Amino acid sequence: MTESPSLPHLPWNSPSARSDRPCVQDVSRALSYAELEAQSRAFAEQLDDLGIQRGDVIAIMLPNSVELIVAMLGAWIAGVVATPVNPTLTAREVTYQLEDSRARLLVGNAVEGVEVPALGADEMRRTPAAPTTRSIAIDPSRLALLVYTSGSTGAPKGVMLDHRNLEAMATGMAQHFELTENDHALLVLPLFHVNSICVTFLAPMSVGARVTVLERFAPRTFVDAMARFRPTYFSAVPAIFAHLAALPDDEAIDTGSLRFAVCGAAPVSPELLARCETRFGMSITEGYGLTEATCASACNPVSGVRKPGTVGPALPGQRIRIVDVRGEDVASGERGEIVISGPTVMRGYLNRIEATAETIEDGWLHTGDVGILDADGYLRVVDRIKDMIIRGGENIYPKEIEGVLATHPAVLEAAVVGRPDPVLGEVPVAFVVLAPGFETDAEELIAHCRVGLAKIKVPVALDIIDALPRNPVGKIDKPALRHALAAA
């Protein structure tokens, strides 16, 4: 086993390790580096007392909080894998993730119908029994996270990320953003995503900086947090910047402490970023990545040439190519699929050998996105191959929504596509063909979706039509549906 000092993104290996320097805080409490390590060790001991063994999986379903971070770090100390769960998921969705990951414990409130034992945040142990002077050894190749992302088949897949993946991502981001121990990250995105875990938690930990955690984003809360905590950077999705741009003209944001902001997770217009930069005096750098590459693979620099409309060059340690359908490189300036290699590429999808083989070929991760590399190596994302909707930075796959609609007895066929939205980027819209002899309406079908889907996946509109458009080979013509929505 390799000793964990080779993993500088972990707080106990940080330049500020075991010190009284501020480490992480939320609205209710703050911990120093020494206190965070002690409480993480205490939770690791508690897992051991509960019979959770090395290699087991625990699910963490908590709102953004210090407790969530302690649970994740404690799991890693115990050699346990953490799978973060979106607290807004329905019981059906939670059950699927827990069963697929074989989680032995749910850290969070019990969910009706979910049989996995639950441990509330207020039941987490805070004081370790063993001395904290003992070193913590973690094998970099040990699995650290199972992050679930929806798949084109409609069934979410567990992306396996090990400690070496997280180290490469965190240290690469710290280097790219020129982070130092004087930085202060404002964490506003949900911690069930790798963006928050890597960009605004592990990256600052690797340099001994500090983190302030907001439970959720709300414009007024964010404005207050900027003035109260005076962070040096934050990472957000386009929907957040759209909300900020929509603030009343007399609403100011104190950005005097801010070095930069990061925008990622979904396409964004250069006009929106320029509007926020001009109005609020903040420097926004746009990036690109996906869970399967541990978070980000390209990003415009904080200092240096930033090219609006691009997501910047490849991050340190990663390579990006643009390939044609044969997997061969295309010329600079030409379109093709974006493929990525490097130490951030996932181990694979949990228990999905075929899906992993289709996604990773000879070490290159096929993103399913279409892009262009310019002569300077800056990437522009221009399209998506995968049938995916990105709503406010959240990936939504139509197949999952279509599968829930299909369980209604009145539904013969359903197709879901993304409709352009000025704030969220895209929202799901459904088209349904009824089975012969059945009657229903849009309200009933949307209510049916609410039972089995998280709120973000529920269609914002549903049209009942006589027939779905089809292409010459008989497949549902979703581009035609998208075109009609865009034109409308």
Tab-separated table of C-alpha atoms in Angstrom:
chain	number	residue	atom	x	y	z
A	1	MET	CA	0.000	0.000	0.000
A	2	THR	CA	1.265	3.471	-0.905
A	3	GLU	CA	1.261	6.012	1.913
A	4	SER	CA	-1.227	8.822	1.480
A	5	PRO	CA	1.337	11.705	1.549
A	6	SER	CA	1.376	11.050	-2.209
A	7	LEU	CA	-2.204	12.392	-2.215
A	8	PRO	CA	-1.810	16.124	-1.454
A	9	HIS	CA	-5.484	16.915	-2.052
A	10	LEU	CA	-6.450	15.197	1.212
A	11	PRO	CA	-6.593	17.656	4.150
A	12	TRP	CA	-4.212	15.621	6.348
A	13	ASN	CA	-1.563	15.829	3.603
A	14	SER	CA	-2.185	19.513	2.846
A	15	PRO	CA	0.442	22.215	3.534
A	16	SER	CA	-1.948	23.327	6.303
A	17	ALA	CA	-2.426	19.819	7.746
A	18	ARG	CA	-3.034	19.510	11.508
A	19	SER	CA	-2.955	23.277	11.926
A	20	ASP	CA	-5.427	25.776	13.347
A	21	ARG	CA	-5.794	27.452	9.959
A	22	PRO	CA	-9.428	27.792	8.816
A	23	CYS	CA	-10.306	24.848	6.613
A	24	VAL	CA	-14.022	24.409	5.918
A	25	GLN	CA	-17.167	26.104	7.166
A	26	ASP	CA	-20.869	26.303	6.432
A	27	VAL	CA	-23.490	28.665	7.814
A	28	SER	CA	-23.627	26.877	11.170
A	29	ARG	CA	-20.075	25.817	12.046
A	30	ALA	CA	-16.422	26.053	11.048
A	31	LEU	CA	-13.530	23.589	11.335
A	32	SER	CA	-9.793	24.085	11.225
A	33	TYR	CA	-7.570	21.628	9.375
A	34	ALA	CA	-6.843	19.822	12.643
A	35	GLU	CA	-10.538	19.661	13.574
A	36	LEU	CA	-11.608	18.401	10.143
A	37	GLU	CA	-9.060	15.591	10.313
A	38	ALA	CA	-10.125	14.640	13.853
A	39	GLN	CA	-13.821	14.501	12.999
A	40	SER	CA	-13.112	12.552	9.810
A	41	ARG	CA	-11.099	10.025	11.823
A	42	ALA	CA	-13.953	9.766	14.327
A	43	PHE	CA	-16.435	8.951	11.569
A	44	ALA	CA	-14.016	6.377	10.112
A	45	GLU	CA	-13.936	4.683	13.524
A	46	GLN	CA	-17.728	4.766	13.649
A	47	LEU	CA	-17.945	3.031	10.269
A	48	ASP	CA	-15.648	0.323	11.566
A	49	ASP	CA	-17.839	-0.123	14.661
A	50	LEU	CA	-20.868	-0.460	12.368
A	51	GLY	CA	-19.200	-3.324	10.513
A	52	ILE	CA	-18.461	-1.349	7.346
A	53	GLN	CA	-15.310	-2.850	5.842
A	54	ARG	CA	-12.648	-1.761	3.372
A	55	GLY	CA	-14.021	-1.786	-0.150
A	56	ASP	CA	-17.634	-1.423	0.999
A	57	VAL	CA	-19.794	1.414	-0.308
A	58	ILE	CA	-21.700	3.981	1.732
A	59	ALA	CA	-24.221	6.407	0.280
A	60	ILE	CA	-24.164	10.025	1.476
A	61	MET	CA	-27.450	11.853	0.979
A	62	LEU	CA	-27.027	15.170	2.763
A	63	PRO	CA	-27.435	18.790	1.747
A	64	ASN	CA	-24.237	20.751	1.199
A	65	SER	CA	-22.675	20.925	4.653
A	66	VAL	CA	-19.588	20.292	6.747
A	67	GLU	CA	-21.163	16.945	7.743
A	68	LEU	CA	-21.228	15.802	4.120
A	69	ILE	CA	-17.523	16.558	3.735
A	70	VAL	CA	-16.667	14.806	7.019
A	71	ALA	CA	-18.637	11.719	5.934
A	72	MET	CA	-16.815	11.556	2.606
A	73	LEU	CA	-13.356	12.002	4.140
A	74	GLY	CA	-14.122	9.551	6.946
A	75	ALA	CA	-15.168	6.956	4.391
A	76	TRP	CA	-11.838	7.368	2.595
A	77	ILE	CA	-9.846	7.016	5.817
A	78	ALA	CA	-11.721	3.749	6.462
A	79	GLY	CA	-10.952	2.509	2.937
A	80	VAL	CA	-14.638	2.823	2.043
A	81	VAL	CA	-16.145	4.093	-1.218
A	82	ALA	CA	-18.534	7.042	-1.078
A	83	THR	CA	-21.452	7.424	-3.478
A	84	PRO	CA	-23.029	10.887	-3.150
A	85	VAL	CA	-26.814	10.910	-3.591
A	86	ASN	CA	-28.876	13.876	-4.768
A	87	PRO	CA	-31.241	14.645	-1.846
A	88	THR	CA	-34.012	15.647	-4.284
A	89	LEU	CA	-34.248	12.187	-5.880
A	90	THR	CA	-37.422	10.193	-5.472
A	91	ALA	CA	-37.524	6.966	-3.446
A	92	ARG	CA	-37.409	5.002	-6.705
A	93	GLU	CA	-34.253	6.776	-7.841
A	94	VAL	CA	-32.564	6.485	-4.440
A	95	THR	CA	-33.372	2.775	-4.297
A	96	TYR	CA	-31.850	2.240	-7.735
A	97	GLN	CA	-28.577	3.954	-6.814
A	98	LEU	CA	-28.255	2.143	-3.495
A	99	GLU	CA	-29.019	-1.243	-5.022
A	100	ASP	CA	-26.747	-0.728	-8.017
A	101	SER	CA	-23.837	0.426	-5.832
A	102	ARG	CA	-24.594	-2.174	-3.140
A	103	ALA	CA	-24.352	0.520	-0.508
A	104	ARG	CA	-24.315	-0.848	3.038
A	105	LEU	CA	-25.207	2.407	4.788
A	106	LEU	CA	-27.111	5.592	3.961
A	107	VAL	CA	-25.720	8.669	5.697
A	108	GLY	CA	-28.730	10.962	5.892
A	109	ASN	CA	-32.396	10.739	6.730
A	110	ALA	CA	-34.134	7.409	6.162
A	111	VAL	CA	-36.169	7.173	2.957
A	112	GLU	CA	-39.519	5.409	3.016
A	113	GLY	CA	-39.289	2.117	1.175
A	114	VAL	CA	-35.468	2.082	1.207
A	115	GLU	CA	-34.165	-0.871	3.224
A	116	VAL	CA	-30.524	0.244	3.612
A	117	PRO	CA	-29.797	1.269	7.241
A	118	ALA	CA	-29.635	5.041	7.714
A	119	LEU	CA	-27.418	7.167	9.948
A	120	GLY	CA	-28.500	10.758	10.499
A	121	ALA	CA	-26.016	13.628	10.341
A	122	ASP	CA	-26.666	14.338	14.034
A	123	GLU	CA	-25.617	10.753	14.848
A	124	MET	CA	-22.154	11.085	13.324
A	125	ARG	CA	-19.329	10.689	15.839
A	126	ARG	CA	-17.162	13.801	16.239
A	127	THR	CA	-14.412	12.765	18.641
A	128	PRO	CA	-11.929	10.013	17.701
A	129	ALA	CA	-10.886	7.393	20.244
A	130	ALA	CA	-7.495	6.637	18.703
A	131	PRO	CA	-4.665	9.204	18.782
A	132	THR	CA	-4.698	11.546	15.778
A	133	THR	CA	-0.913	11.358	15.513
A	134	ARG	CA	-1.150	8.034	13.711
A	135	SER	CA	-0.527	8.353	9.975
A	136	ILE	CA	-3.320	7.714	7.479
A	137	ALA	CA	-2.392	5.341	4.662
A	138	ILE	CA	-4.517	5.324	1.520
A	139	ASP	CA	-3.709	3.386	-1.629
A	140	PRO	CA	-3.996	5.810	-4.599
A	141	SER	CA	-5.484	3.010	-6.705
A	142	ARG	CA	-8.300	2.403	-4.213
A	143	LEU	CA	-11.776	3.385	-5.408
A	144	ALA	CA	-12.867	6.672	-3.798
A	145	LEU	CA	-16.107	7.773	-5.424
A	146	LEU	CA	-19.051	6.279	-7.289
A	147	VAL	CA	-20.715	9.240	-8.975
A	148	TYR	CA	-23.926	8.389	-10.793
A	149	THR	CA	-24.630	9.907	-14.158
A	150	SER	CA	-27.619	9.171	-16.370
A	151	GLY	CA	-26.919	7.039	-19.415
A	152	SER	CA	-28.372	7.002	-22.897
A	153	THR	CA	-30.170	3.762	-22.013
A	154	GLY	CA	-32.051	5.599	-19.266
A	155	ALA	CA	-30.390	3.697	-16.400
A	156	PRO	CA	-27.901	5.836	-14.413
A	157	LYS	CA	-24.365	4.444	-14.369
A	158	GLY	CA	-21.860	4.557	-11.514
A	159	VAL	CA	-18.674	6.302	-12.636
A	160	MET	CA	-15.737	4.754	-10.734
A	161	LEU	CA	-13.130	7.323	-9.671
A	162	ASP	CA	-10.105	6.328	-7.612
A	163	HIS	CA	-7.884	8.481	-5.411
A	164	ARG	CA	-5.344	8.872	-8.197
A	165	ASN	CA	-8.088	10.346	-10.434
A	166	LEU	CA	-9.037	12.827	-7.731
A	167	GLU	CA	-5.416	13.768	-7.046
A	168	ALA	CA	-4.747	14.467	-10.724
A	169	MET	CA	-7.899	16.558	-11.026
A	170	ALA	CA	-7.418	18.559	-7.823
A	171	THR	CA	-3.741	19.330	-8.340
A	172	GLY	CA	-4.292	20.087	-12.033
A	173	MET	CA	-7.034	22.582	-11.180
A	174	ALA	CA	-4.918	24.163	-8.430
A	175	GLN	CA	-2.054	24.611	-10.872
A	176	HIS	CA	-4.284	25.977	-13.632
A	177	PHE	CA	-6.024	28.456	-11.331
A	178	GLU	CA	-2.757	29.390	-9.582
A	179	LEU	CA	-4.286	28.639	-6.177
A	180	THR	CA	-2.346	29.396	-2.982
A	181	GLU	CA	-3.011	29.021	0.734
A	182	ASN	CA	-4.455	32.546	0.650
A	183	ASP	CA	-7.353	31.515	-1.580
A	184	HIS	CA	-10.886	31.074	-0.304
A	185	ALA	CA	-13.383	29.036	-2.339
A	186	LEU	CA	-17.128	29.679	-2.116
A	187	LEU	CA	-18.776	26.307	-2.778
A	188	VAL	CA	-22.227	26.869	-4.299
A	189	LEU	CA	-22.814	23.815	-6.495
A	190	PRO	CA	-24.203	20.554	-5.035
A	191	LEU	CA	-21.636	18.178	-3.560
A	192	PHE	CA	-23.141	15.166	-5.307
A	193	HIS	CA	-21.296	16.439	-8.405
A	194	VAL	CA	-17.566	16.178	-9.108
A	195	ASN	CA	-17.451	19.893	-9.941
A	196	SER	CA	-17.947	20.945	-6.325
A	197	ILE	CA	-15.932	18.063	-4.907
A	198	CYS	CA	-12.895	18.730	-7.092
A	199	VAL	CA	-12.912	22.413	-8.065
A	200	THR	CA	-14.058	24.036	-4.825
A	201	PHE	CA	-13.068	21.481	-2.191
A	202	LEU	CA	-10.167	19.175	-3.077
A	203	ALA	CA	-8.280	21.719	-5.210
A	204	PRO	CA	-8.099	24.311	-2.386
A	205	MET	CA	-7.254	21.550	0.107
A	206	SER	CA	-4.186	20.659	-1.975
A	207	VAL	CA	-2.662	24.102	-1.334
A	208	GLY	CA	-3.852	24.627	2.245
A	209	ALA	CA	-6.601	27.125	1.357
A	210	ARG	CA	-10.092	27.433	2.864
A	211	VAL	CA	-13.634	26.620	1.738
A	212	THR	CA	-17.038	28.073	2.626
A	213	VAL	CA	-20.001	25.823	1.815
A	214	LEU	CA	-23.428	27.172	0.868
A	215	GLU	CA	-26.308	24.709	1.181
A	216	ARG	CA	-27.764	25.821	-2.125
A	217	PHE	CA	-27.677	28.695	-4.574
A	218	ALA	CA	-30.187	31.502	-4.306
A	219	PRO	CA	-29.430	34.982	-5.708
A	220	ARG	CA	-30.012	36.828	-2.426
A	221	THR	CA	-28.089	34.242	-0.374
A	222	PHE	CA	-25.220	34.364	-2.844
A	223	VAL	CA	-25.012	38.161	-2.759
A	224	ASP	CA	-24.945	38.097	1.048
A	225	ALA	CA	-22.311	35.327	1.090
A	226	MET	CA	-19.998	37.281	-1.215
A	227	ALA	CA	-20.096	40.249	1.155
A	228	ARG	CA	-19.874	38.189	4.353
A	229	PHE	CA	-17.202	35.628	3.459
A	230	ARG	CA	-15.212	37.539	0.780
A	231	PRO	CA	-14.094	34.521	-1.264
A	232	THR	CA	-11.410	34.685	-3.918
A	233	TYR	CA	-13.229	32.391	-6.369
A	234	PHE	CA	-16.311	30.250	-6.994
A	235	SER	CA	-17.451	27.740	-9.614
A	236	ALA	CA	-20.943	27.863	-11.088
A	237	VAL	CA	-23.103	26.745	-14.016
A	238	PRO	CA	-24.575	29.030	-16.706
A	239	ALA	CA	-27.985	29.059	-14.991
A	240	ILE	CA	-26.431	30.721	-11.922
A	241	PHE	CA	-24.813	33.430	-14.014
A	242	ALA	CA	-28.157	33.951	-15.783
A	243	HIS	CA	-29.842	34.434	-12.389
A	244	LEU	CA	-27.161	36.937	-11.398
A	245	ALA	CA	-27.521	38.815	-14.668
A	246	ALA	CA	-31.284	39.047	-14.037
A	247	LEU	CA	-30.851	40.784	-10.666
A	248	PRO	CA	-32.384	44.278	-10.464
A	249	ASP	CA	-30.142	47.043	-11.759
A	250	ASP	CA	-29.699	48.461	-8.280
A	251	GLU	CA	-28.572	45.094	-6.859
A	252	ALA	CA	-24.808	45.085	-6.404
A	253	ILE	CA	-22.448	42.206	-5.617
A	254	ASP	CA	-19.315	42.818	-3.572
A	255	THR	CA	-16.682	41.244	-5.812
A	256	GLY	CA	-13.724	43.130	-4.361
A	257	SER	CA	-12.162	39.935	-2.980
A	258	LEU	CA	-12.795	37.860	-6.105
A	259	ARG	CA	-9.854	36.792	-8.285
A	260	PHE	CA	-11.975	34.849	-10.769
A	261	ALA	CA	-15.084	32.749	-11.281
A	262	VAL	CA	-15.467	29.494	-13.207
A	263	CYS	CA	-18.338	28.609	-15.530
A	264	GLY	CA	-18.841	25.029	-16.689
A	265	ALA	CA	-21.124	21.977	-16.931
A	266	ALA	CA	-23.167	23.319	-19.857
A	267	PRO	CA	-22.781	25.527	-22.939
A	268	VAL	CA	-22.988	29.245	-22.243
A	269	SER	CA	-23.204	32.230	-24.533
A	270	PRO	CA	-20.209	34.603	-24.587
A	271	GLU	CA	-22.767	37.431	-24.313
A	272	LEU	CA	-23.998	36.220	-20.905
A	273	LEU	CA	-20.469	35.945	-19.523
A	274	ALA	CA	-19.553	39.363	-20.899
A	275	ARG	CA	-22.678	40.873	-19.338
A	276	CYS	CA	-21.801	39.438	-15.901
A	277	GLU	CA	-18.157	40.458	-16.195
A	278	THR	CA	-19.070	44.018	-17.127
A	279	ARG	CA	-21.845	44.488	-14.604
A	280	PHE	CA	-20.228	42.837	-11.597
A	281	GLY	CA	-16.551	43.372	-12.359
A	282	MET	CA	-15.720	39.682	-12.164
A	283	SER	CA	-13.360	37.702	-14.386
A	284	ILE	CA	-15.094	34.511	-15.594
A	285	THR	CA	-13.155	31.627	-17.089
A	286	GLU	CA	-15.127	28.962	-18.977
A	287	GLY	CA	-14.260	25.274	-18.837
A	288	TYR	CA	-15.428	21.918	-20.150
A	289	GLY	CA	-15.492	18.411	-18.779
A	290	LEU	CA	-17.569	15.444	-17.729
A	291	THR	CA	-17.866	13.099	-14.782
A	292	GLU	CA	-16.091	10.317	-16.661
A	293	ALA	CA	-12.964	12.512	-16.735
A	294	THR	CA	-13.307	13.385	-13.016
A	295	CYS	CA	-14.622	16.883	-13.784
A	296	ALA	CA	-12.769	19.215	-16.159
A	297	SER	CA	-10.532	18.607	-19.140
A	298	ALA	CA	-10.219	22.078	-20.665
A	299	CYS	CA	-10.429	25.565	-19.252
A	300	ASN	CA	-9.511	29.109	-20.175
A	301	PRO	CA	-6.646	30.417	-18.040
A	302	VAL	CA	-7.058	32.878	-15.194
A	303	SER	CA	-4.029	34.822	-16.355
A	304	GLY	CA	-3.139	34.607	-20.009
A	305	VAL	CA	-5.147	34.452	-23.212
A	306	ARG	CA	-8.858	33.831	-22.733
A	307	LYS	CA	-10.833	33.221	-25.894
A	308	PRO	CA	-14.586	33.905	-25.572
A	309	GLY	CA	-16.650	31.168	-27.188
A	310	THR	CA	-14.035	28.524	-26.356
A	311	VAL	CA	-13.526	26.422	-23.226
A	312	GLY	CA	-9.771	26.912	-23.342
A	313	PRO	CA	-6.889	24.467	-23.799
A	314	ALA	CA	-6.413	21.065	-22.159
A	315	LEU	CA	-5.726	21.147	-18.432
A	316	PRO	CA	-2.324	20.028	-17.072
A	317	GLY	CA	-1.718	16.313	-17.530
A	318	GLN	CA	-4.575	15.797	-20.003
A	319	ARG	CA	-4.689	15.499	-23.786
A	320	ILE	CA	-7.579	16.378	-26.101
A	321	ARG	CA	-7.982	15.220	-29.678
A	322	ILE	CA	-10.694	15.704	-32.277
A	323	VAL	CA	-11.365	12.547	-34.277
A	324	ASP	CA	-13.575	11.423	-37.141
A	325	VAL	CA	-15.836	8.357	-37.196
A	326	ARG	CA	-12.786	6.146	-37.864
A	327	GLY	CA	-11.031	7.495	-34.777
A	328	GLU	CA	-8.456	9.399	-36.830
A	329	ASP	CA	-7.422	12.984	-36.053
A	330	VAL	CA	-9.071	15.715	-38.085
A	331	ALA	CA	-7.288	18.869	-39.190
A	332	SER	CA	-7.157	21.924	-36.956
A	333	GLY	CA	-10.394	23.883	-37.269
A	334	GLU	CA	-12.455	20.877	-38.375
A	335	ARG	CA	-15.284	19.246	-36.433
A	336	GLY	CA	-15.150	15.818	-34.867
A	337	GLU	CA	-15.726	13.956	-31.639
A	338	ILE	CA	-13.849	15.170	-28.566
A	339	VAL	CA	-11.717	12.411	-27.010
A	340	ILE	CA	-9.660	12.766	-23.824
A	341	SER	CA	-6.759	10.902	-22.229
A	342	GLY	CA	-4.818	11.327	-19.022
A	343	PRO	CA	-4.801	10.366	-15.338
A	344	THR	CA	-8.272	11.803	-14.777
A	345	VAL	CA	-10.039	9.285	-17.034
A	346	MET	CA	-12.352	7.096	-14.933
A	347	ARG	CA	-11.684	3.466	-14.068
A	348	GLY	CA	-14.932	2.640	-15.838
A	349	TYR	CA	-18.642	2.203	-15.180
A	350	LEU	CA	-19.526	-0.021	-12.239
A	351	ASN	CA	-20.514	-3.521	-13.409
A	352	ARG	CA	-20.868	-2.320	-17.017
A	353	ILE	CA	-17.989	-3.822	-18.939
A	354	GLU	CA	-19.520	-3.292	-22.379
A	355	ALA	CA	-20.475	0.339	-21.711
A	356	THR	CA	-16.949	0.987	-20.426
A	357	ALA	CA	-15.398	-0.585	-23.511
A	358	GLU	CA	-17.603	1.531	-25.765
A	359	THR	CA	-16.585	4.718	-23.941
A	360	ILE	CA	-12.846	4.136	-23.394
A	361	GLU	CA	-10.788	2.865	-26.328
A	362	ASP	CA	-7.006	2.469	-25.994
A	363	GLY	CA	-7.040	4.850	-23.035
A	364	TRP	CA	-9.037	7.548	-24.851
A	365	LEU	CA	-12.369	8.614	-23.397
A	366	HIS	CA	-15.001	9.202	-26.075
A	367	THR	CA	-17.137	12.097	-24.852
A	368	GLY	CA	-19.955	11.973	-27.365
A	369	ASP	CA	-19.479	15.727	-27.861
A	370	VAL	CA	-18.523	17.429	-31.113
A	371	GLY	CA	-15.794	20.044	-30.969
A	372	ILE	CA	-13.146	22.025	-32.808
A	373	LEU	CA	-9.542	22.653	-31.769
A	374	ASP	CA	-7.952	25.828	-33.100
A	375	ALA	CA	-4.288	26.290	-33.956
A	376	ASP	CA	-3.522	27.287	-30.341
A	377	GLY	CA	-5.156	24.184	-28.890
A	378	TYR	CA	-8.240	26.005	-27.604
A	379	LEU	CA	-11.390	23.887	-27.707
A	380	ARG	CA	-14.800	24.977	-28.921
A	381	VAL	CA	-17.731	22.648	-28.165
A	382	VAL	CA	-20.232	22.903	-30.997
A	383	ASP	CA	-22.689	20.019	-30.679
A	384	ARG	CA	-23.603	16.825	-28.823
A	385	ILE	CA	-23.710	13.355	-30.239
A	386	LYS	CA	-25.450	11.921	-27.216
A	387	ASP	CA	-29.156	12.447	-26.799
A	388	MET	CA	-28.781	14.548	-23.695
A	389	ILE	CA	-30.480	17.604	-22.204
A	390	ILE	CA	-28.448	19.936	-19.957
A	391	ARG	CA	-30.785	21.825	-17.645
A	392	GLY	CA	-28.990	24.378	-15.503
A	393	GLY	CA	-25.834	22.272	-15.520
A	394	GLU	CA	-27.658	18.996	-14.732
A	395	ASN	CA	-27.441	16.191	-17.279
A	396	ILE	CA	-30.844	14.721	-18.137
A	397	TYR	CA	-31.274	11.801	-20.495
A	398	PRO	CA	-34.626	11.584	-22.299
A	399	LYS	CA	-34.659	7.777	-22.199
A	400	GLU	CA	-35.201	7.810	-18.439
A	401	ILE	CA	-38.174	10.190	-18.726
A	402	GLU	CA	-39.578	8.236	-21.672
A	403	GLY	CA	-39.297	5.041	-19.620
A	404	VAL	CA	-41.376	6.518	-16.790
A	405	LEU	CA	-44.002	7.817	-19.230
A	406	ALA	CA	-44.194	4.361	-20.802
A	407	THR	CA	-45.367	2.884	-17.492
A	408	HIS	CA	-48.634	4.840	-17.778
A	409	PRO	CA	-51.287	2.586	-19.340
A	410	ALA	CA	-52.495	5.315	-21.695
A	411	VAL	CA	-49.090	5.932	-23.278
A	412	LEU	CA	-48.233	4.152	-26.508
A	413	GLU	CA	-45.101	6.117	-27.409
A	414	ALA	CA	-43.191	9.021	-25.932
A	415	ALA	CA	-40.306	11.198	-27.063
A	416	VAL	CA	-38.541	13.786	-24.915
A	417	VAL	CA	-36.288	16.540	-26.244
A	418	GLY	CA	-34.737	19.721	-24.930
A	419	ARG	CA	-36.401	23.082	-25.484
A	420	PRO	CA	-34.163	26.185	-25.406
A	421	ASP	CA	-34.536	28.198	-22.201
A	422	PRO	CA	-32.978	31.637	-21.616
A	423	VAL	CA	-32.022	30.870	-17.988
A	424	LEU	CA	-31.550	27.105	-17.702
A	425	GLY	CA	-30.173	26.502	-21.198
A	426	GLU	CA	-32.586	23.662	-21.918
A	427	VAL	CA	-35.676	22.137	-20.330
A	428	PRO	CA	-37.293	18.766	-21.111
A	429	VAL	CA	-40.457	18.709	-23.199
A	430	ALA	CA	-42.402	15.520	-23.929
A	431	PHE	CA	-44.428	14.402	-26.935
A	432	VAL	CA	-46.818	11.513	-26.331
A	433	VAL	CA	-48.927	9.259	-28.541
A	434	LEU	CA	-51.837	7.622	-26.706
A	435	ALA	CA	-52.651	3.939	-26.912
A	436	PRO	CA	-55.877	3.129	-28.823
A	437	GLY	CA	-58.968	3.349	-26.653
A	438	PHE	CA	-57.287	5.340	-23.863
A	439	GLU	CA	-57.846	8.937	-22.854
A	440	THR	CA	-55.811	11.201	-20.591
A	441	ASP	CA	-54.407	14.713	-20.556
A	442	ALA	CA	-51.057	16.421	-20.163
A	443	GLU	CA	-51.612	17.270	-16.496
A	444	GLU	CA	-52.195	13.634	-15.553
A	445	LEU	CA	-49.103	12.469	-17.426
A	446	ILE	CA	-46.884	15.150	-15.883
A	447	ALA	CA	-48.238	14.183	-12.437
A	448	HIS	CA	-47.302	10.585	-13.270
A	449	CYS	CA	-43.745	11.747	-14.005
A	450	ARG	CA	-43.508	13.538	-10.664
A	451	VAL	CA	-44.027	10.236	-8.842
A	452	GLY	CA	-40.996	8.572	-10.385
A	453	LEU	CA	-38.650	11.411	-11.326
A	454	ALA	CA	-36.731	14.149	-9.553
A	455	LYS	CA	-38.269	17.566	-10.094
A	456	ILE	CA	-35.522	18.635	-12.485
A	457	LYS	CA	-36.353	15.726	-14.840
A	458	VAL	CA	-40.114	16.303	-14.974
A	459	PRO	CA	-41.159	17.729	-18.386
A	460	VAL	CA	-42.082	21.396	-18.254
A	461	ALA	CA	-44.585	20.786	-21.052
A	462	LEU	CA	-46.227	17.787	-22.670
A	463	ASP	CA	-48.029	17.583	-25.995
A	464	ILE	CA	-50.329	14.717	-26.932
A	465	ILE	CA	-50.014	14.156	-30.667
A	466	ASP	CA	-51.340	11.660	-33.214
A	467	ALA	CA	-47.948	10.351	-34.330
A	468	LEU	CA	-44.260	10.966	-33.742
A	469	PRO	CA	-42.175	12.097	-36.718
A	470	ARG	CA	-39.789	9.447	-38.038
A	471	ASN	CA	-36.738	9.463	-40.277
A	472	PRO	CA	-36.355	7.285	-43.405
A	473	VAL	CA	-35.130	4.288	-41.387
A	474	GLY	CA	-38.115	4.414	-39.048
A	475	LYS	CA	-36.464	5.958	-35.976
A	476	ILE	CA	-38.134	8.802	-34.104
A	477	ASP	CA	-36.907	12.032	-35.679
A	478	LYS	CA	-35.878	13.966	-32.582
A	479	PRO	CA	-33.963	16.617	-34.549
A	480	ALA	CA	-37.282	17.510	-36.195
A	481	LEU	CA	-38.919	17.874	-32.772
A	482	ARG	CA	-36.043	20.040	-31.544
A	483	HIS	CA	-36.183	22.171	-34.656
A	484	ALA	CA	-39.910	22.732	-34.212
A	485	LEU	CA	-39.398	23.758	-30.570
A	486	ALA	CA	-36.525	26.085	-31.434
A	487	ALA	CA	-38.551	27.685	-34.217
A	488	ALA	CA	-41.515	28.164	-31.868
